[in-house]
Amino acid sequence: MSQQHPSDALSSTIVDELASLYPTAATYLGIDGHDHRMPDLSPDGAQTALAAVRSWRRLVSELPPTRDRWARLAVLVAESTLEEEIEHIEHGDHLVDLNSMASTMQDLREVFDHMGRASSDQWDNIIARLKAMDPTLDGYRRTLNEGRAQGMVVARRQAEATAEQAGIHASEDDSAFVALLREFEDSDHSPALKSAMGQAVTAARGAFGRFSEYLREDYLPAARPEDGVGAEAHTRYARRFLGLEIDPLETSAWGWEEATTLRSAIETVADEIKPGATIAEAH
């Protein structure tokens, strides 16, 4: 039997340590042991992560060569993953990690959808994260403030949308945290756990309320009026989300062509349903 390439052990170590650095990401990936923790979203937390990722990248580069295709693939995945994270922090993308669909703002709420609820221990994890929401959002706020200090801010529409989302999370009627509390109350738990859960939900809602206020009163006045981020950043973000290089102008042109084709097909169907009608009229 051939000797196992050291990339296997190193990859396993890197995954474990990345899970420790990014506990909410660990939950999304199904890695146990971190569901009670929240990430350090402060500027210091980003620098700690950068130092660690650089160290792991150096260790990957020192691995011996191999002809085994799976070991080579493991090295390639490790290299691309670590380089992507280094690039993300070095370019200051974490300083403008705020948008209406896929940013830390959404992760901090949506991670609870991926957490277990079958046992009291699992509810303890949820409570721990809810209670940690205020310091977590405080670190996030300090990172966004560092971006503002460097003239790196998001578009006004993104700030407005995320402020609205944070306000919903803080509300009494529409908050997902209130819905989570109702789900908890439908189960049988001890009075102590019920009290802790109620307090934790109140704390999380309050934390999001303060974050919404911060976005509206402090961040929004400094936000950019224009939506675009520029070709360089757009290409970098696309590589992070898609895992491949794209030409942003070519991709945009293709997207509009596809949208136009789809619109034409919808108009054809609308006319078949109700001759001469608009899409809205045929709906």
CSV table of C-alpha atoms in Angstrom, one decimal:
chain,number,residue,atom,x,y,z
A,1,MET,CA,0.0,0.0,0.0
A,2,SER,CA,1.4,3.4,-1.0
A,3,GLN,CA,2.3,5.9,1.6
A,4,GLN,CA,-0.3,8.6,2.2
A,5,HIS,CA,0.7,12.0,0.9
A,6,PRO,CA,1.0,14.7,3.8
A,7,SER,CA,-1.5,16.9,2.0
A,8,ASP,CA,-4.3,14.7,3.5
A,9,ALA,CA,-3.3,15.4,7.1
A,10,LEU,CA,-2.5,19.1,6.4
A,11,SER,CA,-5.8,19.6,4.6
A,12,SER,CA,-7.6,18.1,7.6
A,13,THR,CA,-5.8,20.4,10.0
A,14,ILE,CA,-6.5,23.4,7.9
A,15,VAL,CA,-10.3,22.6,7.8
A,16,ASP,CA,-10.3,22.2,11.6
A,17,GLU,CA,-8.5,25.5,12.1
A,18,LEU,CA,-10.6,27.4,9.6
A,19,ALA,CA,-13.7,26.1,11.4
A,20,SER,CA,-12.3,27.4,14.6
A,21,LEU,CA,-11.6,30.8,13.1
A,22,TYR,CA,-15.0,31.0,11.3
A,23,PRO,CA,-17.5,29.1,13.5
A,24,THR,CA,-20.6,30.2,11.6
A,25,ALA,CA,-19.0,28.9,8.4
A,26,ALA,CA,-18.4,25.6,10.2
A,27,THR,CA,-22.1,25.4,11.0
A,28,TYR,CA,-22.9,25.9,7.3
A,29,LEU,CA,-20.5,23.1,6.4
A,30,GLY,CA,-21.8,20.7,9.0
A,31,ILE,CA,-18.6,20.7,11.1
A,32,ASP,CA,-19.5,19.9,14.7
A,33,GLY,CA,-18.1,21.5,17.8
A,34,HIS,CA,-18.5,25.2,16.9
A,35,ASP,CA,-22.3,25.8,17.0
A,36,HIS,CA,-22.1,27.7,20.3
A,37,ARG,CA,-19.5,30.2,19.0
A,38,MET,CA,-19.5,33.4,16.9
A,39,PRO,CA,-16.7,34.8,14.8
A,40,ASP,CA,-14.5,37.7,15.7
A,41,LEU,CA,-15.6,40.2,13.1
A,42,SER,CA,-13.5,43.1,14.4
A,43,PRO,CA,-10.4,44.5,12.5
A,44,ASP,CA,-8.2,42.5,14.9
A,45,GLY,CA,-10.1,39.4,14.1
A,46,ALA,CA,-9.4,39.9,10.4
A,47,GLN,CA,-5.7,40.3,11.0
A,48,THR,CA,-5.6,37.2,13.2
A,49,ALA,CA,-7.3,35.3,10.4
A,50,LEU,CA,-4.9,36.7,7.8
A,51,ALA,CA,-1.8,35.7,9.7
A,52,ALA,CA,-3.2,32.2,10.2
A,53,VAL,CA,-4.2,31.7,6.5
A,54,ARG,CA,-0.8,33.0,5.3
A,55,SER,CA,0.9,30.5,7.6
A,56,TRP,CA,-1.2,27.6,6.2
A,57,ARG,CA,-0.6,28.8,2.7
A,58,ARG,CA,3.2,28.6,3.3
A,59,LEU,CA,2.8,25.1,4.7
A,60,VAL,CA,0.9,24.0,1.6
A,61,SER,CA,3.6,25.4,-0.7
A,62,GLU,CA,6.2,23.3,1.2
A,63,LEU,CA,4.5,20.0,0.5
A,64,PRO,CA,6.5,17.6,-1.5
A,65,PRO,CA,5.5,17.0,-5.2
A,66,THR,CA,3.4,14.0,-6.0
A,67,ARG,CA,2.0,12.2,-9.0
A,68,ASP,CA,-1.1,11.1,-7.2
A,69,ARG,CA,-4.0,12.9,-8.8
A,70,TRP,CA,-6.1,13.1,-5.6
A,71,ALA,CA,-3.2,14.5,-3.6
A,72,ARG,CA,-2.5,17.0,-6.4
A,73,LEU,CA,-6.2,18.0,-6.3
A,74,ALA,CA,-6.1,18.4,-2.5
A,75,VAL,CA,-3.1,20.7,-2.9
A,76,LEU,CA,-4.8,22.7,-5.6
A,77,VAL,CA,-8.0,23.1,-3.5
A,78,ALA,CA,-6.0,24.2,-0.5
A,79,GLU,CA,-4.0,26.7,-2.5
A,80,SER,CA,-7.0,28.3,-4.2
A,81,THR,CA,-9.0,28.4,-1.0
A,82,LEU,CA,-6.3,30.0,1.1
A,83,GLU,CA,-5.2,32.4,-1.6
A,84,GLU,CA,-8.8,33.5,-2.1
A,85,GLU,CA,-9.1,34.3,1.7
A,86,ILE,CA,-5.7,36.1,1.7
A,87,GLU,CA,-6.8,38.2,-1.3
A,88,HIS,CA,-10.1,39.0,0.3
A,89,ILE,CA,-8.5,40.5,3.4
A,90,GLU,CA,-5.5,42.1,1.8
A,91,HIS,CA,-7.7,44.0,-0.7
A,92,GLY,CA,-9.9,45.2,2.2
A,93,ASP,CA,-13.0,43.4,0.9
A,94,HIS,CA,-13.9,42.6,4.5
A,95,LEU,CA,-14.1,46.3,5.1
A,96,VAL,CA,-17.1,46.6,2.7
A,97,ASP,CA,-18.7,43.2,3.4
A,98,LEU,CA,-22.2,44.6,3.5
A,99,ASN,CA,-24.9,44.0,0.9
A,100,SER,CA,-28.6,43.0,0.7
A,101,MET,CA,-28.2,39.4,-0.3
A,102,ALA,CA,-24.9,37.6,0.6
A,103,SER,CA,-22.8,39.3,3.2
A,104,THR,CA,-22.0,38.8,6.9
A,105,MET,CA,-25.3,40.7,7.8
A,106,GLN,CA,-27.3,37.8,6.3
A,107,ASP,CA,-25.0,35.0,7.6
A,108,LEU,CA,-25.4,36.2,11.2
A,109,ARG,CA,-29.2,35.6,11.0
A,110,GLU,CA,-29.4,32.7,8.6
A,111,VAL,CA,-26.9,30.5,10.5
A,112,PHE,CA,-29.7,29.8,13.0
A,113,ASP,CA,-31.6,28.1,10.2
A,114,HIS,CA,-28.9,25.5,9.9
A,115,MET,CA,-28.6,24.7,13.6
A,116,GLY,CA,-30.0,21.6,15.3
A,117,ARG,CA,-33.1,21.9,17.6
A,118,ALA,CA,-33.6,18.3,18.6
A,119,SER,CA,-32.1,18.5,22.1
A,120,SER,CA,-31.6,20.9,25.0
A,121,ASP,CA,-27.9,21.0,24.2
A,122,GLN,CA,-28.6,22.2,20.7
A,123,TRP,CA,-30.9,24.9,22.1
A,124,ASP,CA,-28.1,25.9,24.5
A,125,ASN,CA,-25.9,26.5,21.4
A,126,ILE,CA,-28.6,28.7,19.9
A,127,ILE,CA,-28.9,30.6,23.1
A,128,ALA,CA,-25.2,31.1,23.3
A,129,ARG,CA,-25.1,32.6,19.8
A,130,LEU,CA,-28.1,34.8,20.4
A,131,LYS,CA,-26.5,36.2,23.5
A,132,ALA,CA,-23.2,36.8,21.7
A,133,MET,CA,-24.9,38.8,18.9
A,134,ASP,CA,-24.2,42.2,20.4
A,135,PRO,CA,-20.4,41.9,20.7
A,136,THR,CA,-20.3,40.2,17.3
A,137,LEU,CA,-22.2,43.0,15.6
A,138,ASP,CA,-20.0,45.5,17.5
A,139,GLY,CA,-16.9,43.9,15.9
A,140,TYR,CA,-18.6,44.0,12.5
A,141,ARG,CA,-19.4,47.7,13.1
A,142,ARG,CA,-15.8,48.5,13.9
A,143,THR,CA,-14.6,46.8,10.7
A,144,LEU,CA,-17.1,48.8,8.7
A,145,ASN,CA,-15.9,51.9,10.4
A,146,GLU,CA,-12.3,51.1,9.5
A,147,GLY,CA,-13.5,50.9,5.9
A,148,ARG,CA,-15.2,54.3,6.2
A,149,ALA,CA,-11.9,55.7,7.6
A,150,GLN,CA,-10.1,54.5,4.5
A,151,GLY,CA,-12.8,55.8,2.1
A,152,MET,CA,-14.1,52.2,1.4
A,153,VAL,CA,-17.8,52.2,1.7
A,154,VAL,CA,-20.7,50.3,0.0
A,155,ALA,CA,-23.4,51.8,-2.3
A,156,ARG,CA,-26.2,53.7,-0.6
A,157,ARG,CA,-28.8,51.2,-1.8
A,158,GLN,CA,-27.0,48.4,-0.2
A,159,ALA,CA,-26.7,50.3,3.1
A,160,GLU,CA,-30.4,51.2,3.0
A,161,ALA,CA,-31.5,47.6,2.3
A,162,THR,CA,-29.3,46.1,5.0
A,163,ALA,CA,-30.5,48.7,7.5
A,164,GLU,CA,-34.1,47.7,6.7
A,165,GLN,CA,-33.2,44.0,7.1
A,166,ALA,CA,-31.6,44.6,10.5
A,167,GLY,CA,-34.7,46.5,11.5
A,168,ILE,CA,-36.9,43.6,10.6
A,169,HIS,CA,-34.7,41.2,12.7
A,170,ALA,CA,-35.2,43.6,15.6
A,171,SER,CA,-39.0,43.8,15.2
A,172,GLU,CA,-41.6,42.2,17.4
A,173,ASP,CA,-43.8,40.8,14.7
A,174,ASP,CA,-41.6,40.0,11.7
A,175,SER,CA,-38.3,39.0,13.3
A,176,ALA,CA,-37.0,35.5,12.5
A,177,PHE,CA,-35.8,35.4,16.1
A,178,VAL,CA,-39.4,35.8,17.4
A,179,ALA,CA,-40.4,32.9,15.1
A,180,LEU,CA,-37.5,30.9,16.5
A,181,LEU,CA,-38.8,31.6,20.0
A,182,ARG,CA,-42.2,30.4,19.0
A,183,GLU,CA,-40.7,27.2,17.7
A,184,PHE,CA,-38.9,26.8,20.9
A,185,GLU,CA,-42.0,27.4,23.0
A,186,ASP,CA,-43.8,24.7,21.0
A,187,SER,CA,-41.4,22.1,22.5
A,188,ASP,CA,-41.1,20.9,26.1
A,189,HIS,CA,-38.2,22.5,28.0
A,190,SER,CA,-37.3,23.4,31.5
A,191,PRO,CA,-38.4,26.7,33.0
A,192,ALA,CA,-34.7,27.8,33.2
A,193,LEU,CA,-34.1,27.1,29.5
A,194,LYS,CA,-37.3,28.9,28.6
A,195,SER,CA,-36.2,32.0,30.6
A,196,ALA,CA,-32.7,31.9,29.0
A,197,MET,CA,-34.1,31.6,25.5
A,198,GLY,CA,-36.5,34.5,26.0
A,199,GLN,CA,-33.7,36.7,27.3
A,200,ALA,CA,-31.4,35.6,24.4
A,201,VAL,CA,-33.9,36.5,21.7
A,202,THR,CA,-34.6,39.9,23.3
A,203,ALA,CA,-30.8,40.5,23.4
A,204,ALA,CA,-30.4,39.5,19.7
A,205,ARG,CA,-33.3,41.7,18.6
A,206,GLY,CA,-31.8,44.6,20.5
A,207,ALA,CA,-28.4,44.1,19.0
A,208,PHE,CA,-29.9,44.1,15.5
A,209,GLY,CA,-31.9,47.2,16.3
A,210,ARG,CA,-28.8,49.1,17.3
A,211,PHE,CA,-27.0,47.9,14.2
A,212,SER,CA,-29.9,49.1,12.0
A,213,GLU,CA,-29.7,52.5,13.8
A,214,TYR,CA,-25.9,52.6,13.2
A,215,LEU,CA,-26.4,51.9,9.5
A,216,ARG,CA,-29.1,54.5,9.1
A,217,GLU,CA,-27.5,57.3,11.2
A,218,ASP,CA,-23.7,56.8,10.8
A,219,TYR,CA,-23.0,54.6,7.8
A,220,LEU,CA,-25.6,55.7,5.3
A,221,PRO,CA,-24.5,59.3,5.1
A,222,ALA,CA,-21.1,58.2,4.0
A,223,ALA,CA,-22.3,55.5,1.5
A,224,ARG,CA,-21.5,55.9,-2.2
A,225,PRO,CA,-24.3,57.1,-4.5
A,226,GLU,CA,-23.2,54.8,-7.3
A,227,ASP,CA,-23.9,51.1,-7.3
A,228,GLY,CA,-20.9,49.8,-9.3
A,229,VAL,CA,-17.7,48.5,-7.6
A,230,GLY,CA,-15.4,48.6,-10.6
A,231,ALA,CA,-14.1,45.8,-12.9
A,232,GLU,CA,-11.2,44.8,-10.6
A,233,ALA,CA,-13.4,44.2,-7.5
A,234,HIS,CA,-16.2,42.7,-9.6
A,235,THR,CA,-13.8,40.1,-11.1
A,236,ARG,CA,-12.4,39.3,-7.7
A,237,TYR,CA,-15.8,38.9,-6.1
A,238,ALA,CA,-16.9,36.7,-9.1
A,239,ARG,CA,-13.9,34.5,-8.6
A,240,ARG,CA,-14.7,34.2,-4.9
A,241,PHE,CA,-18.3,33.2,-5.5
A,242,LEU,CA,-18.0,31.2,-8.7
A,243,GLY,CA,-14.5,29.7,-8.3
A,244,LEU,CA,-13.5,30.8,-11.9
A,245,GLU,CA,-12.2,33.7,-13.8
A,246,ILE,CA,-14.7,35.7,-15.9
A,247,ASP,CA,-14.7,38.7,-18.2
A,248,PRO,CA,-17.1,41.0,-16.4
A,249,LEU,CA,-18.1,43.0,-19.6
A,250,GLU,CA,-18.6,39.8,-21.7
A,251,THR,CA,-20.6,38.2,-18.9
A,252,SER,CA,-22.7,41.3,-18.5
A,253,ALA,CA,-23.4,41.4,-22.2
A,254,TRP,CA,-24.4,37.7,-22.2
A,255,GLY,CA,-26.6,38.3,-19.1
A,256,TRP,CA,-28.5,41.1,-20.8
A,257,GLU,CA,-28.9,39.0,-24.0
A,258,GLU,CA,-30.3,36.2,-22.0
A,259,ALA,CA,-32.7,38.6,-20.1
A,260,THR,CA,-33.8,40.0,-23.5
A,261,THR,CA,-34.5,36.6,-24.9
A,262,LEU,CA,-36.4,35.6,-21.8
A,263,ARG,CA,-38.5,38.8,-21.9
A,264,SER,CA,-39.4,38.2,-25.5
A,265,ALA,CA,-40.5,34.7,-24.7
A,266,ILE,CA,-42.7,35.9,-21.8
A,267,GLU,CA,-44.3,38.6,-24.1
A,268,THR,CA,-45.1,35.9,-26.6
A,269,VAL,CA,-46.8,33.7,-24.0
A,270,ALA,CA,-48.7,36.7,-22.6
A,271,ASP,CA,-50.0,37.5,-26.1
A,272,GLU,CA,-51.1,33.9,-26.5
A,273,ILE,CA,-53.0,34.1,-23.2
A,274,LYS,CA,-54.6,37.5,-23.9
A,275,PRO,CA,-53.9,38.9,-27.4
A,276,GLY,CA,-52.6,42.5,-27.2
A,277,ALA,CA,-52.1,42.4,-23.5
A,278,THR,CA,-49.0,43.4,-21.5
A,279,ILE,CA,-47.3,40.9,-19.3
A,280,ALA,CA,-48.9,42.4,-16.2
A,281,GLU,CA,-52.3,42.3,-17.8
A,282,ALA,CA,-51.9,38.6,-18.8
A,283,HIS,CA,-50.7,37.6,-15.4
